[in-house]
Tab-separated table of C-alpha atoms in Angstrom:
chain	number	residue	atom	x	y	z
A	1	UNK	CA	-18.990	-5.549	14.720
A	2	UNK	CA	-16.355	-8.119	15.646
A	3	UNK	CA	-13.999	-6.799	12.961
A	4	UNK	CA	-14.446	-3.230	14.212
A	5	UNK	CA	-13.843	-4.372	17.790
A	6	UNK	CA	-10.615	-6.106	16.735
A	7	UNK	CA	-9.440	-2.899	15.041
A	8	UNK	CA	-10.131	-0.953	18.235
A	9	UNK	CA	-8.444	-3.479	20.522
A	10	UNK	CA	-5.344	-3.429	18.318
A	11	UNK	CA	-5.152	0.314	18.943
A	12	UNK	CA	-5.808	0.411	22.686
A	13	UNK	CA	-4.432	-2.979	23.772
A	14	UNK	CA	-6.121	-5.727	25.748
A	15	UNK	CA	-4.782	-5.269	29.248
A	16	UNK	CA	-3.215	-7.962	31.415
A	17	UNK	CA	-4.156	-10.222	34.270
A	18	UNK	CA	-5.702	-13.698	34.531
A	19	UNK	CA	-8.676	-12.752	32.354
A	20	UNK	CA	-6.344	-11.700	29.539
A	21	UNK	CA	-4.396	-14.962	29.822
A	22	UNK	CA	-7.611	-16.990	29.574
A	23	UNK	CA	-8.757	-14.938	26.624
A	24	UNK	CA	-5.420	-15.483	24.876
A	25	UNK	CA	-5.754	-19.233	25.314
A	26	UNK	CA	-9.236	-19.132	23.778
A	27	UNK	CA	-8.070	-17.047	20.815
A	28	UNK	CA	-5.111	-19.393	20.242
A	29	UNK	CA	-7.518	-22.329	19.992
A	30	UNK	CA	-9.669	-20.406	17.473
A	31	UNK	CA	-6.618	-19.521	15.407
A	32	UNK	CA	-5.528	-23.165	15.149
A	33	UNK	CA	-8.936	-24.628	14.207
A	34	UNK	CA	-8.574	-25.610	10.564
A	35	UNK	CA	-12.335	-26.087	10.142
A	36	UNK	CA	-13.189	-22.556	11.329
A	37	UNK	CA	-13.976	-19.536	9.147
A	38	UNK	CA	-10.582	-18.137	7.953
A	39	UNK	CA	-11.677	-14.570	8.729
A	40	UNK	CA	-12.511	-15.499	12.332
A	41	UNK	CA	-9.154	-17.265	12.639
A	42	UNK	CA	-7.436	-14.159	11.261
A	43	UNK	CA	-9.178	-11.968	13.822
A	44	UNK	CA	-8.094	-14.345	16.596
A	45	UNK	CA	-4.482	-14.017	15.421
A	46	UNK	CA	-4.754	-10.231	15.454
A	47	UNK	CA	-6.061	-10.329	19.028
A	48	UNK	CA	-3.162	-12.549	20.064
A	49	UNK	CA	-0.741	-10.102	18.465
A	50	UNK	CA	-2.291	-7.293	20.518
A	51	UNK	CA	-1.709	-9.201	23.781
A	52	UNK	CA	1.877	-10.230	24.606
A	53	UNK	CA	2.638	-11.317	21.016
A	54	UNK	CA	6.088	-12.733	21.817
A	55	UNK	CA	4.385	-15.559	23.769
A	56	UNK	CA	2.700	-16.685	20.540
A	57	UNK	CA	5.663	-16.328	18.189
A	58	UNK	CA	5.867	-20.042	17.312
A	59	UNK	CA	2.133	-20.107	16.524
A	60	UNK	CA	2.403	-17.055	14.259
A	61	UNK	CA	5.321	-18.563	12.344
A	62	UNK	CA	3.420	-21.839	11.902
A	63	UNK	CA	0.229	-20.151	10.661
A	64	UNK	CA	2.175	-18.046	8.153
A	65	UNK	CA	2.856	-21.202	6.137
A	66	UNK	CA	1.450	-21.973	2.658
A	67	UNK	CA	-0.929	-24.664	3.938
A	68	UNK	CA	-3.123	-21.996	5.556
A	69	UNK	CA	-5.839	-19.874	3.873
A	70	UNK	CA	-4.712	-16.462	2.630
A	71	UNK	CA	-6.525	-14.501	5.361
A	72	UNK	CA	-4.837	-16.603	8.048
A	73	UNK	CA	-1.423	-16.293	6.414
A	74	UNK	CA	-1.795	-12.520	6.109
A	75	UNK	CA	-2.773	-12.106	9.762
A	76	UNK	CA	0.082	-14.370	10.894
A	77	UNK	CA	2.634	-12.496	8.772
A	78	UNK	CA	1.337	-9.223	10.197
A	79	UNK	CA	1.686	-10.651	13.694
A	80	UNK	CA	5.283	-11.730	12.994
A	81	UNK	CA	6.001	-8.191	11.865
A	82	UNK	CA	4.593	-6.756	15.093
A	83	UNK	CA	7.090	-8.616	17.292
A	84	UNK	CA	9.725	-6.508	19.028
A	85	UNK	CA	12.430	-8.882	17.843
A	86	UNK	CA	13.382	-8.341	14.186
A	87	UNK	CA	14.351	-11.946	13.489
A	88	UNK	CA	10.940	-13.260	12.287
A	89	UNK	CA	10.522	-10.231	10.001
A	90	UNK	CA	14.019	-10.513	8.581
A	91	UNK	CA	13.111	-13.959	7.227
A	92	UNK	CA	10.191	-12.540	5.242
A	93	UNK	CA	11.973	-11.252	2.087
A	94	UNK	CA	12.986	-14.788	1.111
A	95	UNK	CA	9.311	-15.818	1.371
A	96	UNK	CA	7.692	-12.948	-0.541
A	97	UNK	CA	7.590	-14.949	-3.762
A	98	UNK	CA	5.588	-17.781	-2.170
A	99	UNK	CA	3.100	-15.621	-0.257
A	100	UNK	CA	-0.314	-14.780	-1.766
A	101	UNK	CA	-1.227	-11.144	-2.428
A	102	UNK	CA	-2.634	-10.033	0.932
A	103	UNK	CA	0.060	-11.846	2.908
A	104	UNK	CA	2.775	-10.480	0.599
A	105	UNK	CA	1.538	-6.947	1.270
A	106	UNK	CA	1.659	-7.531	5.030
A	107	UNK	CA	5.184	-8.967	4.730
A	108	UNK	CA	6.421	-5.889	2.890
A	109	UNK	CA	4.714	-3.638	5.455
A	110	UNK	CA	6.523	-5.516	8.213
A	111	UNK	CA	9.829	-4.843	6.449
A	112	UNK	CA	9.178	-1.097	6.490
A	113	UNK	CA	8.712	-0.806	10.253
A	114	UNK	CA	12.295	0.155	11.059
A	115	UNK	CA	15.682	0.883	9.488
A	116	UNK	CA	17.147	-2.585	9.995
A	117	UNK	CA	14.239	-4.288	8.266
A	118	UNK	CA	14.091	-1.711	5.463
A	119	UNK	CA	17.791	-2.245	4.810
A	120	UNK	CA	17.200	-6.014	4.582
A	121	UNK	CA	14.403	-5.391	2.066
A	122	UNK	CA	16.617	-3.169	-0.112
A	123	UNK	CA	19.383	-5.772	0.029
A	124	UNK	CA	16.876	-8.406	-1.084
A	125	UNK	CA	15.866	-6.172	-4.008
A	126	UNK	CA	19.515	-5.686	-4.941
A	127	UNK	CA	20.133	-9.443	-4.955
A	128	UNK	CA	16.913	-10.136	-6.934
A	129	UNK	CA	15.534	-12.220	-4.056
A	130	UNK	CA	12.663	-9.713	-4.104
A	131	UNK	CA	11.302	-8.246	-7.353
A	132	UNK	CA	9.860	-4.711	-7.531
A	133	UNK	CA	6.482	-6.094	-8.655
A	134	UNK	CA	6.127	-7.768	-5.261
A	135	UNK	CA	5.778	-4.334	-3.607
A	136	UNK	CA	2.752	-2.064	-3.839
A	137	UNK	CA	3.209	1.413	-5.319
A	138	UNK	CA	2.829	2.854	-1.818
A	139	UNK	CA	5.581	0.611	-0.466
A	140	UNK	CA	7.874	1.576	-3.348
A	141	UNK	CA	7.204	5.230	-2.586
A	142	UNK	CA	8.092	4.725	1.064
A	143	UNK	CA	11.453	3.232	0.116
A	144	UNK	CA	12.127	5.917	-2.487
A	145	UNK	CA	11.347	8.588	0.123
A	146	UNK	CA	12.980	6.821	3.073
A	147	UNK	CA	14.403	9.080	5.787
A	148	UNK	CA	17.898	7.563	5.735
A	149	UNK	CA	19.737	9.201	2.775
A	150	UNK	CA	21.986	6.229	1.970
A	151	UNK	CA	19.139	3.721	2.012
A	152	UNK	CA	16.936	6.118	0.025
A	153	UNK	CA	19.606	6.451	-2.676
A	154	UNK	CA	19.921	2.667	-3.000
A	155	UNK	CA	16.140	2.285	-3.227
A	156	UNK	CA	15.799	4.981	-5.881
A	157	UNK	CA	18.434	3.303	-8.022
A	158	UNK	CA	16.298	0.152	-7.970
A	159	UNK	CA	12.770	1.530	-8.048
A	160	UNK	CA	12.701	5.046	-9.476
A	161	UNK	CA	12.454	4.834	-13.266
A	162	UNK	CA	14.735	7.211	-15.129
A	163	UNK	CA	13.124	10.172	-16.901
A	164	UNK	CA	14.180	8.774	-20.289
A	165	UNK	CA	12.532	5.454	-19.502
A	166	UNK	CA	9.211	7.151	-18.757
A	167	UNK	CA	9.403	9.139	-22.004
A	168	UNK	CA	9.949	5.903	-23.904
A	169	UNK	CA	6.830	4.398	-22.306
A	170	UNK	CA	4.826	7.524	-23.201
A	171	UNK	CA	6.035	7.352	-26.806
A	172	UNK	CA	5.006	3.701	-27.010
A	173	UNK	CA	1.492	4.522	-25.773
A	174	UNK	CA	0.888	7.499	-28.105
A	175	UNK	CA	-0.696	5.091	-30.570
A	176	UNK	CA	-3.620	4.909	-28.111
A	177	UNK	CA	-4.435	8.494	-29.131
A	178	UNK	CA	-5.067	7.358	-32.690
A	179	UNK	CA	-7.493	4.562	-31.774
A	180	UNK	CA	-11.256	4.859	-31.397
A	181	UNK	CA	-11.636	3.865	-27.760
A	182	UNK	CA	-14.734	2.218	-26.282
A	183	UNK	CA	-16.005	4.186	-23.236
A	184	UNK	CA	-17.874	1.139	-21.881
A	185	UNK	CA	-14.660	-0.891	-21.869
A	186	UNK	CA	-12.841	2.122	-20.469
A	187	UNK	CA	-15.227	2.200	-17.526
A	188	UNK	CA	-14.210	-1.379	-16.760
A	189	UNK	CA	-10.541	-0.317	-16.796
A	190	UNK	CA	-11.403	2.596	-14.489
A	191	UNK	CA	-13.112	0.275	-12.001
A	192	UNK	CA	-10.223	-2.210	-12.070
A	193	UNK	CA	-7.286	0.199	-11.942
A	194	UNK	CA	-8.291	3.776	-11.155
A	195	UNK	CA	-11.288	3.601	-8.826
A	196	UNK	CA	-9.222	2.792	-5.728
A	197	UNK	CA	-7.766	6.332	-5.847
A	198	UNK	CA	-9.993	8.390	-8.188
A	199	UNK	CA	-13.701	8.992	-8.542
A	200	UNK	CA	-15.960	9.845	-11.446
A	201	UNK	CA	-19.050	11.629	-10.171
A	202	UNK	CA	-18.654	10.197	-6.651
A	203	UNK	CA	-18.038	6.637	-7.873
A	204	UNK	CA	-14.618	5.848	-6.403
A	205	UNK	CA	-12.206	7.137	-3.777
A	206	UNK	CA	-11.123	10.686	-2.985
A	207	UNK	CA	-7.365	10.097	-2.926
A	208	UNK	CA	-6.688	11.754	-6.293
A	209	UNK	CA	-8.705	14.244	-8.377
A	210	UNK	CA	-12.183	13.391	-9.685
A	211	UNK	CA	-11.459	12.344	-13.272
A	212	UNK	CA	-14.563	14.113	-14.564
A	213	UNK	CA	-12.780	17.403	-13.796
A	214	UNK	CA	-10.055	16.681	-16.361
A	215	UNK	CA	-12.307	15.514	-19.219
A	216	UNK	CA	-11.896	18.734	-21.239
A	217	UNK	CA	-8.109	18.465	-21.319
A	218	UNK	CA	-6.501	17.192	-24.531
A	219	UNK	CA	-6.211	13.407	-24.642
A	220	UNK	CA	-2.426	13.705	-25.088
A	221	UNK	CA	-2.167	15.699	-21.842
A	222	UNK	CA	-4.265	13.155	-19.934
A	223	UNK	CA	-2.116	10.323	-21.298
A	224	UNK	CA	1.028	12.132	-20.127
A	225	UNK	CA	-0.479	12.661	-16.651
A	226	UNK	CA	-1.252	8.936	-16.414
A	227	UNK	CA	2.139	7.663	-17.563
A	228	UNK	CA	4.356	10.462	-16.156
A	229	UNK	CA	2.541	11.335	-12.925
A	230	UNK	CA	5.548	13.035	-11.319
A	231	UNK	CA	5.720	15.587	-14.138
A	232	UNK	CA	2.447	17.266	-13.156
A	233	UNK	CA	1.144	16.761	-9.616
A	234	UNK	CA	-2.325	18.192	-9.019
A	235	UNK	CA	-2.406	20.877	-6.326
A	236	UNK	CA	-3.640	19.556	-2.939
A	237	UNK	CA	-2.966	15.978	-4.086
A	238	UNK	CA	0.746	15.908	-3.319
A	239	UNK	CA	2.069	12.904	-1.434
A	240	UNK	CA	3.366	13.617	2.082
A	241	UNK	CA	5.606	11.632	4.403
A	242	UNK	CA	5.076	11.779	8.162
A	243	UNK	CA	7.648	10.412	10.621
A	244	UNK	CA	6.372	9.861	14.161
A	245	UNK	CA	8.230	10.080	17.451
A	246	UNK	CA	8.026	6.300	17.852
A	247	UNK	CA	9.730	5.658	14.500
A	248	UNK	CA	6.722	4.936	12.280
A	249	UNK	CA	6.618	6.202	8.691
A	250	UNK	CA	3.285	7.158	7.093
A	251	UNK	CA	2.750	8.261	3.495
A	252	UNK	CA	-0.277	9.546	1.637
A	253	UNK	CA	-2.331	12.496	0.463
A	254	UNK	CA	-3.450	14.903	3.163
A	255	UNK	CA	-7.088	14.418	4.123
A	256	UNK	CA	-9.096	16.012	6.954
A	257	UNK	CA	-7.033	17.961	9.478
A	258	UNK	CA	-7.729	19.378	12.917
A	259	UNK	CA	-5.872	21.200	15.677
A	260	UNK	CA	-4.650	17.908	17.131
A	261	UNK	CA	-4.505	15.509	14.171
A	262	UNK	CA	-3.586	15.016	10.521
A	263	UNK	CA	-5.143	12.430	8.219
A	264	UNK	CA	-3.248	10.786	5.361
A	265	UNK	CA	-5.311	9.074	2.670
A	266	UNK	CA	-3.932	6.232	0.594
A	267	UNK	CA	-4.890	3.716	-2.047
A	268	UNK	CA	-8.283	2.121	-1.562
A	269	UNK	CA	-9.529	5.012	0.547
A	270	UNK	CA	-7.661	3.803	3.629
A	271	UNK	CA	-6.645	6.477	6.126
A	272	UNK	CA	-4.046	6.983	8.823
A	273	UNK	CA	-5.087	9.461	11.526
A	274	UNK	CA	-1.952	10.771	13.256
A	275	UNK	CA	-1.899	12.876	16.422
A	276	UNK	CA	0.117	16.043	15.879
A	277	UNK	CA	1.885	15.456	19.203
A	278	UNK	CA	3.389	12.269	17.701
A	279	UNK	CA	4.749	13.945	14.555
A	280	UNK	CA	8.530	14.273	14.466
A	281	UNK	CA	8.752	15.438	10.855
A	282	UNK	CA	6.404	16.022	7.946
A	283	UNK	CA	7.385	16.824	4.367
A	284	UNK	CA	6.063	16.844	0.821
A	285	UNK	CA	7.443	13.853	-1.023
A	286	UNK	CA	8.028	15.566	-4.405
A	287	UNK	CA	6.381	12.506	-5.918
A	288	UNK	CA	2.864	11.849	-7.067
A	289	UNK	CA	0.855	9.413	-4.992
A	290	UNK	CA	-0.097	7.817	-8.305
A	291	UNK	CA	1.867	4.714	-9.376
A	292	UNK	CA	4.630	5.433	-11.863
A	293	UNK	CA	4.240	2.161	-13.732
A	294	UNK	CA	0.586	1.947	-14.752
A	295	UNK	CA	1.619	0.498	-18.114
A	296	UNK	CA	2.089	-2.737	-16.155
A	297	UNK	CA	-1.671	-2.793	-15.544
A	298	UNK	CA	-3.124	-1.140	-18.647
A	299	UNK	CA	-2.442	-2.215	-22.252
A	300	UNK	CA	-2.345	0.234	-25.184
A	301	UNK	CA	-5.823	-0.887	-26.254
A	302	UNK	CA	-7.168	-0.464	-22.721
A	303	UNK	CA	-5.548	2.971	-22.482
A	304	UNK	CA	-7.466	4.064	-25.573
A	305	UNK	CA	-10.699	2.856	-23.952
A	306	UNK	CA	-9.844	4.568	-20.648
A	307	UNK	CA	-9.172	7.889	-22.364
A	308	UNK	CA	-12.515	7.618	-24.160
A	309	UNK	CA	-14.260	6.981	-20.837
A	310	UNK	CA	-12.552	9.869	-19.027
A	311	UNK	CA	-13.183	12.365	-21.826
A	312	UNK	CA	-16.830	11.318	-22.012
A	313	UNK	CA	-17.433	11.611	-18.271
A	314	UNK	CA	-20.111	14.107	-17.242
A	315	UNK	CA	-19.614	16.586	-14.424
């Protein structure tokens, strides 16, 4: 309940006045208590960021340090990214390598909030201060599809694998077609890698197609779909980019829609619900929402097992 309340208060704000000031002081104390539950400390930081965050800038920067638990670091990095001033966020690329996973994700999200920050992130990629593996597939997509043409071109040069490169990866993985895969091991691969976007018989997320629906396709075709996702994008599962009137960029697969809203679904089943009145532009991304580098997560042996699992799935 507390977590849900924090989510809501982030959306609607906390309001001002003496009561808000007293509440902020209480949350600041909770955030600093090293002996407290890290999740409760993280929620306190999020509440502070929803209420005059610039007043707590020094606290956020302190709690984003490596001596803090990951949940606290992630919340503090997110809070730094929410500040109107870009300066705290512009320091984040140099720290991506030292941040743990959740905090690293929040740092990259902070860098994608506006053009100045996104440019700094691309420059960090160009100088090798930031490596592509430090960004999630969704964050890479957002850079590759960025609204500014010049920045988009620079990002694609760094992040968008050439067609020949993808063919070479596919050729290297064709040996998986000759192996006798183990469906039980393949199910483990599915749960580790695929389940956050795909389902098999309602086990998983509805971001991409249910994999049981493709089981009758030739194994070679399924392998190509996995390793060259942009070559064949399933209808209704195209990735879309939405730019809002306040400068936010959202990316994902279209989910439920209504007269006044659009929903974008993304990895892990997370959703962004966007009011149509806030939409400045909306376009198909011409890219699959599926990561274009799954060979980084799945070995040849595991691919053989995964194919055996998918082709044995029951509808």
